[in-house]
Amino acid sequence: QVPLVESGGGLVQPGGSLRLSCSTSGSMFSSYTMGWYRQAPGKERELVALITSGGMINYADSVKGRFTNSRDNAKNTVYLQMNSLKPEDTAVYYCYADPRTVLVRSSWGQGTQVTVSS
């Protein structure tokens, strides 16, 4: 299981932007599938964005056109750029890593709070 460390959450007004970062010490990060999930109070955890080792990116319909998922394999880091934030984006955001090998188990970040409010 690889450790994941998240940062970048905070309080922002509607229409504002935040960038989340998720870093790991995994030695084969470039082969990992990385995902961003979020969980709002009283709701189940949902997938926000996913990026594969090949660079294929998927987004939830609710964030398409506003969020951008990217990765920097040299830094073992994945980013979630969140623009045009809405109050309904308020949630704890979690980074997820699937190493895609039986030798290393999937893991979750500790979560970072994103609050969008005026």
Short mmCIF file of N, CA and C in Angstrom, two decimals:
data_model
loop_
_atom_site.label_atom_id
_atom_site.label_comp_id
_atom_site.label_asym_id
_atom_site.label_seq_id
_atom_site.Cartn_x
_atom_site.Cartn_y
_atom_site.Cartn_z
N GLN A 1 0.83 -1.18 0.00
CA GLN A 1 0.00 0.00 0.00
C GLN A 1 0.88 1.25 0.00
N VAL A 2 0.68 2.11 -0.98
CA VAL A 2 1.50 3.30 -1.09
C VAL A 2 0.83 4.45 -0.34
N PRO A 3 1.62 5.24 0.39
CA PRO A 3 1.05 6.39 1.09
C PRO A 3 0.71 7.51 0.13
N LEU A 4 -0.41 8.18 0.37
CA LEU A 4 -0.85 9.30 -0.43
C LEU A 4 -1.05 10.50 0.47
N VAL A 5 -0.50 11.63 0.09
CA VAL A 5 -0.60 12.85 0.87
C VAL A 5 -1.27 13.91 0.02
N GLU A 6 -2.40 14.42 0.49
CA GLU A 6 -3.17 15.42 -0.23
C GLU A 6 -2.97 16.81 0.36
N SER A 7 -3.14 17.81 -0.48
CA SER A 7 -3.09 19.19 -0.04
C SER A 7 -3.86 20.05 -1.03
N GLY A 8 -4.14 21.28 -0.64
CA GLY A 8 -4.75 22.25 -1.54
C GLY A 8 -6.19 22.60 -1.26
N GLY A 9 -6.81 21.93 -0.32
CA GLY A 9 -8.18 22.25 0.01
C GLY A 9 -8.29 23.57 0.75
N GLY A 10 -9.52 24.03 0.91
CA GLY A 10 -9.74 25.28 1.61
C GLY A 10 -11.11 25.84 1.36
N LEU A 11 -11.28 27.09 1.76
CA LEU A 11 -12.54 27.81 1.59
C LEU A 11 -12.43 28.76 0.41
N VAL A 12 -13.40 28.71 -0.48
CA VAL A 12 -13.40 29.57 -1.65
C VAL A 12 -14.82 30.00 -1.96
N GLN A 13 -14.96 31.19 -2.53
CA GLN A 13 -16.28 31.68 -2.92
C GLN A 13 -16.74 31.04 -4.21
N PRO A 14 -18.04 30.97 -4.44
CA PRO A 14 -18.53 30.45 -5.71
C PRO A 14 -17.89 31.16 -6.89
N GLY A 15 -17.51 30.38 -7.89
CA GLY A 15 -16.81 30.92 -9.04
C GLY A 15 -15.31 30.93 -8.90
N GLY A 16 -14.81 30.65 -7.73
CA GLY A 16 -13.38 30.63 -7.49
C GLY A 16 -12.74 29.33 -7.91
N SER A 17 -11.44 29.23 -7.62
CA SER A 17 -10.65 28.08 -8.05
C SER A 17 -9.78 27.56 -6.92
N LEU A 18 -9.51 26.29 -6.97
CA LEU A 18 -8.57 25.63 -6.09
C LEU A 18 -7.84 24.56 -6.89
N ARG A 19 -6.63 24.24 -6.46
CA ARG A 19 -5.90 23.13 -7.05
C ARG A 19 -5.50 22.16 -5.96
N LEU A 20 -5.95 20.93 -6.09
CA LEU A 20 -5.59 19.88 -5.16
C LEU A 20 -4.38 19.11 -5.69
N SER A 21 -3.54 18.68 -4.78
CA SER A 21 -2.38 17.88 -5.12
C SER A 21 -2.39 16.60 -4.32
N CYS A 22 -1.89 15.55 -4.92
CA CYS A 22 -1.78 14.26 -4.26
C CYS A 22 -0.45 13.66 -4.65
N SER A 23 0.39 13.42 -3.65
CA SER A 23 1.73 12.92 -3.90
C SER A 23 1.94 11.58 -3.21
N THR A 24 2.80 10.78 -3.81
CA THR A 24 3.11 9.46 -3.26
C THR A 24 4.58 9.17 -3.42
N SER A 25 5.05 8.25 -2.61
CA SER A 25 6.43 7.80 -2.71
C SER A 25 6.56 6.53 -3.55
N GLY A 26 5.49 6.08 -4.14
CA GLY A 26 5.50 4.88 -4.94
C GLY A 26 6.55 4.93 -6.04
N SER A 27 7.29 3.87 -6.17
CA SER A 27 8.39 3.84 -7.12
C SER A 27 7.93 3.64 -8.56
N MET A 28 6.71 3.20 -8.74
CA MET A 28 6.18 2.97 -10.09
C MET A 28 4.92 3.78 -10.31
N PHE A 29 4.98 5.04 -9.89
CA PHE A 29 3.82 5.92 -9.99
C PHE A 29 3.30 6.04 -11.42
N SER A 30 4.21 6.03 -12.37
CA SER A 30 3.81 6.23 -13.75
C SER A 30 2.87 5.14 -14.25
N SER A 31 2.85 4.01 -13.61
CA SER A 31 1.98 2.91 -14.00
C SER A 31 0.66 2.88 -13.24
N TYR A 32 0.49 3.79 -12.29
CA TYR A 32 -0.70 3.81 -11.46
C TYR A 32 -1.88 4.45 -12.18
N THR A 33 -3.05 3.93 -11.92
CA THR A 33 -4.28 4.65 -12.21
C THR A 33 -4.63 5.48 -10.98
N MET A 34 -4.85 6.77 -11.18
CA MET A 34 -5.12 7.69 -10.08
C MET A 34 -6.53 8.26 -10.21
N GLY A 35 -7.20 8.39 -9.09
CA GLY A 35 -8.55 8.92 -9.09
C GLY A 35 -8.78 9.92 -7.99
N TRP A 36 -9.73 10.80 -8.24
CA TRP A 36 -10.21 11.75 -7.24
C TRP A 36 -11.66 11.45 -6.93
N TYR A 37 -11.96 11.30 -5.67
CA TYR A 37 -13.31 11.08 -5.19
C TYR A 37 -13.67 12.19 -4.22
N ARG A 38 -14.95 12.36 -4.00
CA ARG A 38 -15.39 13.32 -3.00
C ARG A 38 -16.60 12.79 -2.26
N GLN A 39 -16.77 13.26 -1.04
CA GLN A 39 -17.89 12.85 -0.22
C GLN A 39 -18.42 14.06 0.54
N ALA A 40 -19.65 14.42 0.24
CA ALA A 40 -20.32 15.51 0.93
C ALA A 40 -21.06 14.97 2.14
N PRO A 41 -21.33 15.81 3.13
CA PRO A 41 -22.06 15.34 4.31
C PRO A 41 -23.39 14.70 3.95
N GLY A 42 -23.63 13.52 4.47
CA GLY A 42 -24.87 12.82 4.21
C GLY A 42 -24.96 12.15 2.87
N LYS A 43 -23.91 12.20 2.08
CA LYS A 43 -23.92 11.57 0.76
C LYS A 43 -22.81 10.54 0.65
N GLU A 44 -22.96 9.65 -0.32
CA GLU A 44 -21.96 8.62 -0.53
C GLU A 44 -20.79 9.18 -1.33
N ARG A 45 -19.66 8.52 -1.20
CA ARG A 45 -18.48 8.93 -1.93
C ARG A 45 -18.68 8.70 -3.43
N GLU A 46 -18.29 9.69 -4.23
CA GLU A 46 -18.48 9.60 -5.66
C GLU A 46 -17.18 9.90 -6.40
N LEU A 47 -17.04 9.30 -7.56
CA LEU A 47 -15.88 9.54 -8.40
C LEU A 47 -15.99 10.92 -9.04
N VAL A 48 -14.92 11.68 -8.96
CA VAL A 48 -14.85 13.01 -9.58
C VAL A 48 -14.08 12.95 -10.89
N ALA A 49 -12.91 12.35 -10.86
CA ALA A 49 -12.06 12.27 -12.04
C ALA A 49 -11.12 11.09 -11.89
N LEU A 50 -10.68 10.59 -13.02
CA LEU A 50 -9.76 9.46 -13.05
C LEU A 50 -8.77 9.66 -14.18
N ILE A 51 -7.53 9.31 -13.93
CA ILE A 51 -6.50 9.39 -14.96
C ILE A 51 -5.68 8.12 -14.92
N THR A 52 -5.53 7.49 -16.07
CA THR A 52 -4.80 6.24 -16.17
C THR A 52 -3.33 6.50 -16.45
N SER A 53 -2.55 5.43 -16.41
CA SER A 53 -1.13 5.54 -16.71
C SER A 53 -0.90 5.99 -18.14
N GLY A 54 -1.84 5.72 -19.02
CA GLY A 54 -1.73 6.13 -20.40
C GLY A 54 -2.25 7.53 -20.68
N GLY A 55 -2.72 8.21 -19.65
CA GLY A 55 -3.18 9.58 -19.80
C GLY A 55 -4.65 9.72 -20.15
N MET A 56 -5.38 8.62 -20.16
CA MET A 56 -6.81 8.72 -20.41
C MET A 56 -7.50 9.28 -19.17
N ILE A 57 -8.35 10.28 -19.37
CA ILE A 57 -8.99 10.98 -18.28
C ILE A 57 -10.50 10.90 -18.41
N ASN A 58 -11.14 10.62 -17.30
CA ASN A 58 -12.59 10.62 -17.24
C ASN A 58 -13.04 11.54 -16.12
N TYR A 59 -14.18 12.21 -16.34
CA TYR A 59 -14.74 13.12 -15.36
C TYR A 59 -16.20 12.79 -15.11
N ALA A 60 -16.62 13.07 -13.89
CA ALA A 60 -18.04 13.03 -13.61
C ALA A 60 -18.74 14.12 -14.39
N ASP A 61 -19.96 13.87 -14.80
CA ASP A 61 -20.70 14.85 -15.59
C ASP A 61 -20.81 16.19 -14.86
N SER A 62 -20.89 16.15 -13.55
CA SER A 62 -21.09 17.36 -12.78
C SER A 62 -19.89 18.29 -12.78
N VAL A 63 -18.71 17.80 -13.17
CA VAL A 63 -17.51 18.62 -13.13
C VAL A 63 -16.89 18.83 -14.50
N LYS A 64 -17.43 18.22 -15.53
CA LYS A 64 -16.89 18.38 -16.88
C LYS A 64 -16.89 19.84 -17.30
N GLY A 65 -15.78 20.26 -17.86
CA GLY A 65 -15.63 21.64 -18.29
C GLY A 65 -15.16 22.58 -17.21
N ARG A 66 -15.14 22.14 -15.97
CA ARG A 66 -14.72 22.98 -14.85
C ARG A 66 -13.46 22.45 -14.17
N PHE A 67 -13.34 21.13 -14.08
CA PHE A 67 -12.20 20.51 -13.41
C PHE A 67 -11.24 19.92 -14.44
N THR A 68 -9.96 19.93 -14.10
CA THR A 68 -8.94 19.35 -14.96
C THR A 68 -8.04 18.45 -14.12
N ASN A 69 -7.95 17.20 -14.51
CA ASN A 69 -7.11 16.22 -13.84
C ASN A 69 -5.81 16.07 -14.64
N SER A 70 -4.69 16.05 -13.96
CA SER A 70 -3.41 15.90 -14.62
C SER A 70 -2.44 15.17 -13.70
N ARG A 71 -1.34 14.73 -14.27
CA ARG A 71 -0.33 14.05 -13.48
C ARG A 71 1.06 14.45 -13.93
N ASP A 72 1.98 14.46 -12.99
CA ASP A 72 3.38 14.72 -13.24
C ASP A 72 4.14 13.52 -12.70
N ASN A 73 4.46 12.60 -13.57
CA ASN A 73 5.09 11.36 -13.13
C ASN A 73 6.48 11.60 -12.53
N ALA A 74 7.17 12.62 -13.00
CA ALA A 74 8.48 12.93 -12.45
C ALA A 74 8.40 13.34 -10.99
N LYS A 75 7.28 13.92 -10.60
CA LYS A 75 7.07 14.36 -9.22
C LYS A 75 6.21 13.41 -8.41
N ASN A 76 5.79 12.31 -9.01
CA ASN A 76 4.89 11.36 -8.34
C ASN A 76 3.65 12.07 -7.79
N THR A 77 3.08 12.94 -8.60
CA THR A 77 2.00 13.79 -8.14
C THR A 77 0.89 13.86 -9.17
N VAL A 78 -0.34 13.85 -8.68
CA VAL A 78 -1.51 14.08 -9.51
C VAL A 78 -2.19 15.35 -9.00
N TYR A 79 -2.78 16.10 -9.93
CA TYR A 79 -3.41 17.37 -9.61
C TYR A 79 -4.87 17.36 -10.05
N LEU A 80 -5.67 18.09 -9.31
CA LEU A 80 -7.04 18.36 -9.71
C LEU A 80 -7.25 19.87 -9.66
N GLN A 81 -7.26 20.49 -10.82
CA GLN A 81 -7.54 21.91 -10.93
C GLN A 81 -9.04 22.11 -10.99
N MET A 82 -9.57 22.86 -10.04
CA MET A 82 -11.00 23.05 -9.93
C MET A 82 -11.32 24.52 -10.16
N ASN A 83 -12.01 24.80 -11.24
CA ASN A 83 -12.41 26.15 -11.60
C ASN A 83 -13.92 26.28 -11.55
N SER A 84 -14.38 27.52 -11.53
CA SER A 84 -15.82 27.81 -11.50
C SER A 84 -16.53 26.98 -10.44
N LEU A 85 -15.97 27.00 -9.26
CA LEU A 85 -16.50 26.17 -8.19
C LEU A 85 -17.90 26.59 -7.77
N LYS A 86 -18.69 25.61 -7.43
CA LYS A 86 -20.07 25.80 -7.02
C LYS A 86 -20.26 25.30 -5.59
N PRO A 87 -21.27 25.81 -4.89
CA PRO A 87 -21.51 25.32 -3.54
C PRO A 87 -21.68 23.80 -3.47
N GLU A 88 -22.26 23.21 -4.51
CA GLU A 88 -22.45 21.77 -4.51
C GLU A 88 -21.15 20.98 -4.67
N ASP A 89 -20.04 21.67 -4.93
CA ASP A 89 -18.74 21.02 -4.95
C ASP A 89 -18.17 20.83 -3.55
N THR A 90 -18.81 21.40 -2.56
CA THR A 90 -18.34 21.28 -1.19
C THR A 90 -18.33 19.83 -0.75
N ALA A 91 -17.18 19.36 -0.32
CA ALA A 91 -17.02 17.96 0.07
C ALA A 91 -15.60 17.75 0.57
N VAL A 92 -15.38 16.58 1.14
CA VAL A 92 -14.03 16.13 1.39
C VAL A 92 -13.56 15.39 0.15
N TYR A 93 -12.44 15.79 -0.37
CA TYR A 93 -11.90 15.20 -1.59
C TYR A 93 -10.79 14.22 -1.23
N TYR A 94 -10.86 13.04 -1.83
CA TYR A 94 -9.92 11.97 -1.55
C TYR A 94 -9.18 11.56 -2.81
N CYS A 95 -7.90 11.39 -2.67
CA CYS A 95 -7.08 10.84 -3.74
C CYS A 95 -7.06 9.32 -3.62
N TYR A 96 -7.08 8.65 -4.76
CA TYR A 96 -7.08 7.20 -4.80
C TYR A 96 -6.03 6.71 -5.78
N ALA A 97 -5.31 5.68 -5.38
CA ALA A 97 -4.27 5.12 -6.23
C ALA A 97 -4.48 3.63 -6.40
N ASP A 98 -4.46 3.19 -7.64
CA ASP A 98 -4.49 1.78 -7.97
C ASP A 98 -3.18 1.45 -8.67
N PRO A 99 -2.26 0.80 -7.97
CA PRO A 99 -0.95 0.53 -8.55
C PRO A 99 -0.97 -0.44 -9.72
N ARG A 100 -2.04 -1.14 -9.91
CA ARG A 100 -2.20 -2.07 -11.03
C ARG A 100 -1.21 -3.22 -10.97
N THR A 101 -0.93 -3.68 -9.78
CA THR A 101 -0.06 -4.83 -9.58
C THR A 101 -0.46 -5.54 -8.31
N VAL A 102 -0.31 -6.85 -8.32
CA VAL A 102 -0.66 -7.64 -7.14
C VAL A 102 0.32 -7.39 -6.00
N LEU A 103 1.46 -6.80 -6.29
CA LEU A 103 2.48 -6.57 -5.28
C LEU A 103 2.18 -5.38 -4.37
N VAL A 104 1.35 -4.46 -4.83
CA VAL A 104 1.05 -3.24 -4.08
C VAL A 104 -0.45 -3.03 -4.06
N ARG A 105 -1.02 -2.85 -2.88
CA ARG A 105 -2.45 -2.66 -2.74
C ARG A 105 -2.86 -1.22 -3.04
N SER A 106 -4.10 -1.06 -3.46
CA SER A 106 -4.65 0.26 -3.67
C SER A 106 -4.73 1.02 -2.36
N SER A 107 -4.74 2.35 -2.44
CA SER A 107 -4.73 3.16 -1.23
C SER A 107 -5.51 4.45 -1.44
N TRP A 108 -5.85 5.08 -0.32
CA TRP A 108 -6.58 6.34 -0.28
C TRP A 108 -5.76 7.40 0.42
N GLY A 109 -5.92 8.63 -0.03
CA GLY A 109 -5.36 9.75 0.68
C GLY A 109 -6.16 10.06 1.92
N GLN A 110 -5.65 10.98 2.73
CA GLN A 110 -6.31 11.29 4.00
C GLN A 110 -7.54 12.18 3.84
N GLY A 111 -7.71 12.76 2.68
CA GLY A 111 -8.83 13.64 2.42
C GLY A 111 -8.48 15.09 2.70
N THR A 112 -9.02 15.99 1.89
CA THR A 112 -8.85 17.42 2.11
C THR A 112 -10.19 18.10 1.90
N GLN A 113 -10.52 19.01 2.80
CA GLN A 113 -11.82 19.67 2.77
C GLN A 113 -11.84 20.80 1.76
N VAL A 114 -12.85 20.79 0.91
CA VAL A 114 -13.12 21.88 -0.02
C VAL A 114 -14.49 22.45 0.32
N THR A 115 -14.53 23.73 0.65
CA THR A 115 -15.77 24.39 0.99
C THR A 115 -15.98 25.57 0.05
N VAL A 116 -17.11 25.57 -0.64
CA VAL A 116 -17.45 26.64 -1.57
C VAL A 116 -18.66 27.37 -1.00
N SER A 117 -18.44 28.58 -0.55
CA SER A 117 -19.50 29.32 0.12
C SER A 117 -19.23 30.81 0.04
N SER A 118 -20.29 31.59 -0.04
CA SER A 118 -20.18 33.03 -0.02
C SER A 118 -20.33 33.58 1.38
#
